[in-house]
């Protein structure tokens, strides 16, 4: 029997997919659901869980230990709180100054502090793909369409641009057309970035959405993610396709993503990057 898994569940579909994977494997697990963040159906149907407020770190750790959790997966986005309005417990208050300093540097710096604290409590942190291997983006085309030479040049340009963004701990995505950077992701996220690109649709056609992790990112948490909504948003923005780093991104449902891409006439692919990534 594998160690009991703790699932720190944020928003979206992925936390539920991890719950389902643990259920299918008959693996014991316990979910921490965050008030105002986790969707209720993630912990429906008798799932062992507890609801907590985000800053109650000490209570969260206590609940995990009481449940017998040894391994942890952190999955799904969680909104950055207003630190001035937080009401942390004792452990959270002790950690808060370090979190605030890290948050000023960027999301990855913040997540590294959280991971380090959880590891100091004896938990082993896993990447989501360690629990559900099909979440990892593979090399190659997901659907029937593939990028042409011009698209591949835009993909290479986009990967380089996002790497530089990542070194500054800013974002994980960009849109490139004919070598020109149409948009880069910041705090607003990929969907809002694509909405901005959609405003240019009448004047600008084509382009590629590129997503990859930050170069020095803690890859067990907060990997860039795509799903069917991403495909729809990219198509609505008039893009030709989506490229992600193979092994460096999560795909919520690969078959559904491929089907949506084929239906909407865009490509989706995983790109292997070199050692200098």
JSON list of C-alpha atoms in Angstrom, two decimals, residues 58-225:
[
{"chain": "A", "resi": 58, "resn": "UNK", "atom": "CA", "xyz": [-0.80, 25.36, 11.32]},
{"chain": "A", "resi": 59, "resn": "UNK", "atom": "CA", "xyz": [-4.31, 23.91, 11.25]},
{"chain": "A", "resi": 60, "resn": "UNK", "atom": "CA", "xyz": [-3.71, 22.52, 7.77]},
{"chain": "A", "resi": 61, "resn": "UNK", "atom": "CA", "xyz": [-0.52, 20.77, 8.89]},
{"chain": "A", "resi": 62, "resn": "UNK", "atom": "CA", "xyz": [-2.26, 19.41, 12.00]},
{"chain": "A", "resi": 63, "resn": "UNK", "atom": "CA", "xyz": [-5.13, 18.02, 9.92]},
{"chain": "A", "resi": 64, "resn": "UNK", "atom": "CA", "xyz": [-2.75, 16.37, 7.46]},
{"chain": "A", "resi": 65, "resn": "UNK", "atom": "CA", "xyz": [-0.75, 14.72, 10.24]},
{"chain": "A", "resi": 66, "resn": "UNK", "atom": "CA", "xyz": [-3.89, 13.57, 12.07]},
{"chain": "A", "resi": 67, "resn": "UNK", "atom": "CA", "xyz": [-5.09, 12.00, 8.80]},
{"chain": "A", "resi": 68, "resn": "UNK", "atom": "CA", "xyz": [-1.81, 10.08, 8.48]},
{"chain": "A", "resi": 69, "resn": "UNK", "atom": "CA", "xyz": [-0.68, 11.85, 5.31]},
{"chain": "A", "resi": 70, "resn": "UNK", "atom": "CA", "xyz": [2.93, 11.29, 4.23]},
{"chain": "A", "resi": 71, "resn": "UNK", "atom": "CA", "xyz": [2.99, 12.55, 0.63]},
{"chain": "A", "resi": 72, "resn": "UNK", "atom": "CA", "xyz": [1.48, 15.77, -0.68]},
{"chain": "A", "resi": 73, "resn": "UNK", "atom": "CA", "xyz": [0.41, 17.06, -4.08]},
{"chain": "A", "resi": 74, "resn": "UNK", "atom": "CA", "xyz": [-0.46, 20.72, -4.60]},
{"chain": "A", "resi": 75, "resn": "UNK", "atom": "CA", "xyz": [-2.80, 21.10, -7.56]},
{"chain": "A", "resi": 76, "resn": "UNK", "atom": "CA", "xyz": [-5.01, 23.82, -9.01]},
{"chain": "A", "resi": 77, "resn": "UNK", "atom": "CA", "xyz": [-4.57, 27.60, -8.89]},
{"chain": "A", "resi": 78, "resn": "UNK", "atom": "CA", "xyz": [-5.21, 29.58, -5.73]},
{"chain": "A", "resi": 79, "resn": "UNK", "atom": "CA", "xyz": [-5.67, 33.34, -5.81]},
{"chain": "A", "resi": 80, "resn": "UNK", "atom": "CA", "xyz": [-2.99, 35.49, -4.22]},
{"chain": "A", "resi": 81, "resn": "UNK", "atom": "CA", "xyz": [-4.55, 36.89, -1.03]},
{"chain": "A", "resi": 82, "resn": "UNK", "atom": "CA", "xyz": [-4.56, 40.45, 0.27]},
{"chain": "A", "resi": 83, "resn": "UNK", "atom": "CA", "xyz": [-1.84, 39.99, 2.86]},
{"chain": "A", "resi": 84, "resn": "UNK", "atom": "CA", "xyz": [-3.05, 43.00, 4.86]},
{"chain": "A", "resi": 85, "resn": "UNK", "atom": "CA", "xyz": [-6.42, 41.32, 5.46]},
{"chain": "A", "resi": 86, "resn": "UNK", "atom": "CA", "xyz": [-5.18, 37.82, 6.32]},
{"chain": "A", "resi": 87, "resn": "UNK", "atom": "CA", "xyz": [-6.00, 36.28, 9.68]},
{"chain": "A", "resi": 88, "resn": "UNK", "atom": "CA", "xyz": [-3.33, 33.59, 10.03]},
{"chain": "A", "resi": 89, "resn": "UNK", "atom": "CA", "xyz": [-2.99, 31.12, 12.87]},
{"chain": "A", "resi": 90, "resn": "UNK", "atom": "CA", "xyz": [0.22, 30.97, 14.91]},
{"chain": "A", "resi": 91, "resn": "UNK", "atom": "CA", "xyz": [2.18, 28.94, 12.36]},
{"chain": "A", "resi": 92, "resn": "UNK", "atom": "CA", "xyz": [0.88, 31.08, 9.51]},
{"chain": "A", "resi": 93, "resn": "UNK", "atom": "CA", "xyz": [1.82, 34.28, 11.35]},
{"chain": "A", "resi": 94, "resn": "UNK", "atom": "CA", "xyz": [5.34, 32.98, 11.90]},
{"chain": "A", "resi": 95, "resn": "UNK", "atom": "CA", "xyz": [5.66, 32.12, 8.21]},
{"chain": "A", "resi": 96, "resn": "UNK", "atom": "CA", "xyz": [3.93, 35.25, 6.86]},
{"chain": "A", "resi": 97, "resn": "UNK", "atom": "CA", "xyz": [6.95, 37.64, 6.75]},
{"chain": "A", "resi": 98, "resn": "UNK", "atom": "CA", "xyz": [8.90, 35.13, 4.67]},
{"chain": "A", "resi": 99, "resn": "UNK", "atom": "CA", "xyz": [5.91, 34.60, 2.38]},
{"chain": "A", "resi": 100, "resn": "UNK", "atom": "CA", "xyz": [5.42, 38.34, 1.86]},
{"chain": "A", "resi": 101, "resn": "UNK", "atom": "CA", "xyz": [9.11, 38.82, 1.01]},
{"chain": "A", "resi": 102, "resn": "UNK", "atom": "CA", "xyz": [8.95, 35.92, -1.46]},
{"chain": "A", "resi": 103, "resn": "UNK", "atom": "CA", "xyz": [5.68, 37.12, -3.01]},
{"chain": "A", "resi": 104, "resn": "UNK", "atom": "CA", "xyz": [7.33, 40.42, -3.92]},
{"chain": "A", "resi": 105, "resn": "UNK", "atom": "CA", "xyz": [9.76, 38.44, -6.08]},
{"chain": "A", "resi": 106, "resn": "UNK", "atom": "CA", "xyz": [7.10, 36.36, -7.84]},
{"chain": "A", "resi": 107, "resn": "UNK", "atom": "CA", "xyz": [4.86, 33.33, -7.65]},
{"chain": "A", "resi": 108, "resn": "UNK", "atom": "CA", "xyz": [7.64, 30.78, -7.95]},
{"chain": "A", "resi": 109, "resn": "UNK", "atom": "CA", "xyz": [9.58, 32.33, -5.08]},
{"chain": "A", "resi": 110, "resn": "UNK", "atom": "CA", "xyz": [6.40, 32.21, -2.99]},
{"chain": "A", "resi": 111, "resn": "UNK", "atom": "CA", "xyz": [5.72, 28.56, -3.85]},
{"chain": "A", "resi": 112, "resn": "UNK", "atom": "CA", "xyz": [9.27, 27.58, -2.94]},
{"chain": "A", "resi": 113, "resn": "UNK", "atom": "CA", "xyz": [8.73, 28.98, 0.56]},
{"chain": "A", "resi": 114, "resn": "UNK", "atom": "CA", "xyz": [5.51, 26.98, 0.92]},
{"chain": "A", "resi": 115, "resn": "UNK", "atom": "CA", "xyz": [7.15, 23.77, -0.33]},
{"chain": "A", "resi": 116, "resn": "UNK", "atom": "CA", "xyz": [10.13, 24.25, 1.96]},
{"chain": "A", "resi": 117, "resn": "UNK", "atom": "CA", "xyz": [7.87, 24.72, 4.98]},
{"chain": "A", "resi": 118, "resn": "UNK", "atom": "CA", "xyz": [5.80, 21.62, 4.21]},
{"chain": "A", "resi": 119, "resn": "UNK", "atom": "CA", "xyz": [8.93, 19.55, 3.68]},
{"chain": "A", "resi": 120, "resn": "UNK", "atom": "CA", "xyz": [10.26, 20.76, 7.04]},
{"chain": "A", "resi": 121, "resn": "UNK", "atom": "CA", "xyz": [7.14, 19.18, 8.57]},
{"chain": "A", "resi": 122, "resn": "UNK", "atom": "CA", "xyz": [8.12, 15.79, 7.17]},
{"chain": "A", "resi": 123, "resn": "UNK", "atom": "CA", "xyz": [5.91, 15.66, 4.07]},
{"chain": "A", "resi": 124, "resn": "UNK", "atom": "CA", "xyz": [7.19, 14.51, 0.68]},
{"chain": "A", "resi": 125, "resn": "UNK", "atom": "CA", "xyz": [5.99, 16.81, -2.11]},
{"chain": "A", "resi": 126, "resn": "UNK", "atom": "CA", "xyz": [4.98, 15.14, -5.39]},
{"chain": "A", "resi": 127, "resn": "UNK", "atom": "CA", "xyz": [4.26, 16.60, -8.80]},
{"chain": "A", "resi": 128, "resn": "UNK", "atom": "CA", "xyz": [0.72, 16.01, -10.08]},
{"chain": "A", "resi": 129, "resn": "UNK", "atom": "CA", "xyz": [2.02, 13.82, -12.91]},
{"chain": "A", "resi": 130, "resn": "UNK", "atom": "CA", "xyz": [3.56, 11.48, -10.33]},
{"chain": "A", "resi": 131, "resn": "UNK", "atom": "CA", "xyz": [0.00, 10.69, -9.22]},
{"chain": "A", "resi": 132, "resn": "UNK", "atom": "CA", "xyz": [-1.62, 10.76, -12.68]},
{"chain": "A", "resi": 133, "resn": "UNK", "atom": "CA", "xyz": [0.98, 10.20, -15.40]},
{"chain": "A", "resi": 134, "resn": "UNK", "atom": "CA", "xyz": [-1.40, 11.10, -18.24]},
{"chain": "A", "resi": 135, "resn": "UNK", "atom": "CA", "xyz": [-1.38, 14.73, -17.08]},
{"chain": "A", "resi": 136, "resn": "UNK", "atom": "CA", "xyz": [2.18, 15.27, -18.32]},
{"chain": "A", "resi": 137, "resn": "UNK", "atom": "CA", "xyz": [2.49, 16.82, -21.79]},
{"chain": "A", "resi": 138, "resn": "UNK", "atom": "CA", "xyz": [4.23, 14.40, -24.20]},
{"chain": "A", "resi": 139, "resn": "UNK", "atom": "CA", "xyz": [6.45, 15.20, -27.18]},
{"chain": "A", "resi": 140, "resn": "UNK", "atom": "CA", "xyz": [4.61, 15.53, -30.48]},
{"chain": "A", "resi": 141, "resn": "UNK", "atom": "CA", "xyz": [1.24, 16.55, -31.88]},
{"chain": "A", "resi": 142, "resn": "UNK", "atom": "CA", "xyz": [-1.85, 15.91, -29.79]},
{"chain": "A", "resi": 143, "resn": "UNK", "atom": "CA", "xyz": [-4.31, 16.05, -32.69]},
{"chain": "A", "resi": 144, "resn": "UNK", "atom": "CA", "xyz": [-4.21, 15.65, -36.47]},
{"chain": "A", "resi": 145, "resn": "UNK", "atom": "CA", "xyz": [-2.77, 19.10, -37.24]},
{"chain": "A", "resi": 146, "resn": "UNK", "atom": "CA", "xyz": [0.87, 20.04, -36.85]},
{"chain": "A", "resi": 147, "resn": "UNK", "atom": "CA", "xyz": [2.91, 23.25, -36.94]},
{"chain": "A", "resi": 148, "resn": "UNK", "atom": "CA", "xyz": [4.62, 24.24, -40.19]},
{"chain": "A", "resi": 149, "resn": "UNK", "atom": "CA", "xyz": [8.10, 25.75, -40.48]},
{"chain": "A", "resi": 150, "resn": "UNK", "atom": "CA", "xyz": [6.88, 29.30, -39.77]},
{"chain": "A", "resi": 151, "resn": "UNK", "atom": "CA", "xyz": [4.96, 28.09, -36.74]},
{"chain": "A", "resi": 152, "resn": "UNK", "atom": "CA", "xyz": [8.05, 26.29, -35.44]},
{"chain": "A", "resi": 153, "resn": "UNK", "atom": "CA", "xyz": [10.05, 29.49, -35.75]},
{"chain": "A", "resi": 154, "resn": "UNK", "atom": "CA", "xyz": [7.38, 31.28, -33.71]},
{"chain": "A", "resi": 155, "resn": "UNK", "atom": "CA", "xyz": [7.43, 28.46, -31.15]},
{"chain": "A", "resi": 156, "resn": "UNK", "atom": "CA", "xyz": [11.21, 28.76, -30.76]},
{"chain": "A", "resi": 157, "resn": "UNK", "atom": "CA", "xyz": [10.89, 32.52, -30.37]},
{"chain": "A", "resi": 158, "resn": "UNK", "atom": "CA", "xyz": [8.10, 32.10, -27.85]},
{"chain": "A", "resi": 159, "resn": "UNK", "atom": "CA", "xyz": [10.04, 29.57, -25.78]},
{"chain": "A", "resi": 160, "resn": "UNK", "atom": "CA", "xyz": [12.96, 32.00, -25.59]},
{"chain": "A", "resi": 161, "resn": "UNK", "atom": "CA", "xyz": [10.70, 34.91, -24.63]},
{"chain": "A", "resi": 162, "resn": "UNK", "atom": "CA", "xyz": [8.93, 32.94, -21.90]},
{"chain": "A", "resi": 163, "resn": "UNK", "atom": "CA", "xyz": [12.30, 31.77, -20.56]},
{"chain": "A", "resi": 164, "resn": "UNK", "atom": "CA", "xyz": [13.30, 35.40, -20.07]},
{"chain": "A", "resi": 165, "resn": "UNK", "atom": "CA", "xyz": [9.95, 36.20, -18.44]},
{"chain": "A", "resi": 166, "resn": "UNK", "atom": "CA", "xyz": [10.50, 33.24, -16.16]},
{"chain": "A", "resi": 167, "resn": "UNK", "atom": "CA", "xyz": [13.94, 34.37, -15.09]},
{"chain": "A", "resi": 168, "resn": "UNK", "atom": "CA", "xyz": [12.21, 37.47, -13.74]},
{"chain": "A", "resi": 169, "resn": "UNK", "atom": "CA", "xyz": [9.49, 35.24, -12.16]},
{"chain": "A", "resi": 170, "resn": "UNK", "atom": "CA", "xyz": [6.76, 36.98, -14.16]},
{"chain": "A", "resi": 171, "resn": "UNK", "atom": "CA", "xyz": [4.79, 34.54, -16.33]},
{"chain": "A", "resi": 172, "resn": "UNK", "atom": "CA", "xyz": [4.73, 31.24, -18.17]},
{"chain": "A", "resi": 173, "resn": "UNK", "atom": "CA", "xyz": [3.19, 32.10, -21.54]},
{"chain": "A", "resi": 174, "resn": "UNK", "atom": "CA", "xyz": [3.44, 34.31, -24.61]},
{"chain": "A", "resi": 175, "resn": "UNK", "atom": "CA", "xyz": [1.82, 34.68, -28.02]},
{"chain": "A", "resi": 176, "resn": "UNK", "atom": "CA", "xyz": [4.09, 35.10, -31.05]},
{"chain": "A", "resi": 177, "resn": "UNK", "atom": "CA", "xyz": [3.24, 35.69, -34.73]},
{"chain": "A", "resi": 178, "resn": "UNK", "atom": "CA", "xyz": [5.89, 35.94, -37.45]},
{"chain": "A", "resi": 179, "resn": "UNK", "atom": "CA", "xyz": [8.50, 36.51, -34.76]},
{"chain": "A", "resi": 180, "resn": "UNK", "atom": "CA", "xyz": [6.55, 39.42, -33.28]},
{"chain": "A", "resi": 181, "resn": "UNK", "atom": "CA", "xyz": [5.50, 39.09, -29.63]},
{"chain": "A", "resi": 182, "resn": "UNK", "atom": "CA", "xyz": [1.79, 39.91, -29.51]},
{"chain": "A", "resi": 183, "resn": "UNK", "atom": "CA", "xyz": [1.34, 39.33, -25.77]},
{"chain": "A", "resi": 184, "resn": "UNK", "atom": "CA", "xyz": [3.06, 38.02, -22.66]},
{"chain": "A", "resi": 185, "resn": "UNK", "atom": "CA", "xyz": [1.45, 36.59, -19.55]},
{"chain": "A", "resi": 186, "resn": "UNK", "atom": "CA", "xyz": [1.69, 38.39, -16.23]},
{"chain": "A", "resi": 187, "resn": "UNK", "atom": "CA", "xyz": [-0.55, 38.32, -13.16]},
{"chain": "A", "resi": 188, "resn": "UNK", "atom": "CA", "xyz": [-3.75, 38.23, -15.23]},
{"chain": "A", "resi": 189, "resn": "UNK", "atom": "CA", "xyz": [-3.17, 34.66, -16.45]},
{"chain": "A", "resi": 190, "resn": "UNK", "atom": "CA", "xyz": [-3.38, 32.94, -19.83]},
{"chain": "A", "resi": 191, "resn": "UNK", "atom": "CA", "xyz": [-7.13, 33.37, -20.42]},
{"chain": "A", "resi": 192, "resn": "UNK", "atom": "CA", "xyz": [-7.01, 37.14, -19.95]},
{"chain": "A", "resi": 193, "resn": "UNK", "atom": "CA", "xyz": [-3.91, 37.36, -22.14]},
{"chain": "A", "resi": 194, "resn": "UNK", "atom": "CA", "xyz": [-5.74, 35.50, -24.92]},
{"chain": "A", "resi": 195, "resn": "UNK", "atom": "CA", "xyz": [-8.73, 37.82, -24.55]},
{"chain": "A", "resi": 196, "resn": "UNK", "atom": "CA", "xyz": [-6.37, 40.71, -25.24]},
{"chain": "A", "resi": 197, "resn": "UNK", "atom": "CA", "xyz": [-5.09, 38.91, -28.34]},
{"chain": "A", "resi": 198, "resn": "UNK", "atom": "CA", "xyz": [-8.66, 38.39, -29.54]},
{"chain": "A", "resi": 199, "resn": "UNK", "atom": "CA", "xyz": [-8.97, 42.19, -29.85]},
{"chain": "A", "resi": 200, "resn": "UNK", "atom": "CA", "xyz": [-6.42, 42.04, -32.67]},
{"chain": "A", "resi": 201, "resn": "UNK", "atom": "CA", "xyz": [-8.19, 39.24, -34.52]},
{"chain": "A", "resi": 202, "resn": "UNK", "atom": "CA", "xyz": [-9.49, 41.43, -37.33]},
{"chain": "A", "resi": 203, "resn": "UNK", "atom": "CA", "xyz": [-6.06, 42.89, -38.07]},
{"chain": "A", "resi": 204, "resn": "UNK", "atom": "CA", "xyz": [-3.78, 40.01, -37.10]},
{"chain": "A", "resi": 205, "resn": "UNK", "atom": "CA", "xyz": [-4.32, 36.37, -38.05]},
{"chain": "A", "resi": 206, "resn": "UNK", "atom": "CA", "xyz": [-2.23, 33.43, -36.95]},
{"chain": "A", "resi": 207, "resn": "UNK", "atom": "CA", "xyz": [0.26, 33.14, -34.17]},
{"chain": "A", "resi": 208, "resn": "UNK", "atom": "CA", "xyz": [1.09, 30.56, -31.53]},
{"chain": "A", "resi": 209, "resn": "UNK", "atom": "CA", "xyz": [0.44, 30.38, -27.80]},
{"chain": "A", "resi": 210, "resn": "UNK", "atom": "CA", "xyz": [3.58, 29.08, -26.08]},
{"chain": "A", "resi": 211, "resn": "UNK", "atom": "CA", "xyz": [3.65, 27.84, -22.48]},
{"chain": "A", "resi": 212, "resn": "UNK", "atom": "CA", "xyz": [6.61, 26.56, -20.48]},
{"chain": "A", "resi": 213, "resn": "UNK", "atom": "CA", "xyz": [7.82, 26.62, -16.87]},
{"chain": "A", "resi": 214, "resn": "UNK", "atom": "CA", "xyz": [10.18, 29.24, -15.54]},
{"chain": "A", "resi": 215, "resn": "UNK", "atom": "CA", "xyz": [13.83, 28.14, -15.94]},
{"chain": "A", "resi": 216, "resn": "UNK", "atom": "CA", "xyz": [14.50, 27.70, -12.21]},
{"chain": "A", "resi": 217, "resn": "UNK", "atom": "CA", "xyz": [10.94, 26.83, -11.25]},
{"chain": "A", "resi": 218, "resn": "UNK", "atom": "CA", "xyz": [10.00, 24.36, -8.53]},
{"chain": "A", "resi": 219, "resn": "UNK", "atom": "CA", "xyz": [8.51, 21.88, -11.00]},
{"chain": "A", "resi": 220, "resn": "UNK", "atom": "CA", "xyz": [6.49, 19.89, -8.50]},
{"chain": "A", "resi": 221, "resn": "UNK", "atom": "CA", "xyz": [4.02, 22.76, -8.19]},
{"chain": "A", "resi": 222, "resn": "UNK", "atom": "CA", "xyz": [2.35, 25.35, -10.45]},
{"chain": "A", "resi": 223, "resn": "UNK", "atom": "CA", "xyz": [3.34, 23.91, -13.83]},
{"chain": "A", "resi": 224, "resn": "UNK", "atom": "CA", "xyz": [1.71, 25.67, -16.80]},
{"chain": "A", "resi": 225, "resn": "UNK", "atom": "CA", "xyz": [-1.55, 23.97, -17.73]}
]
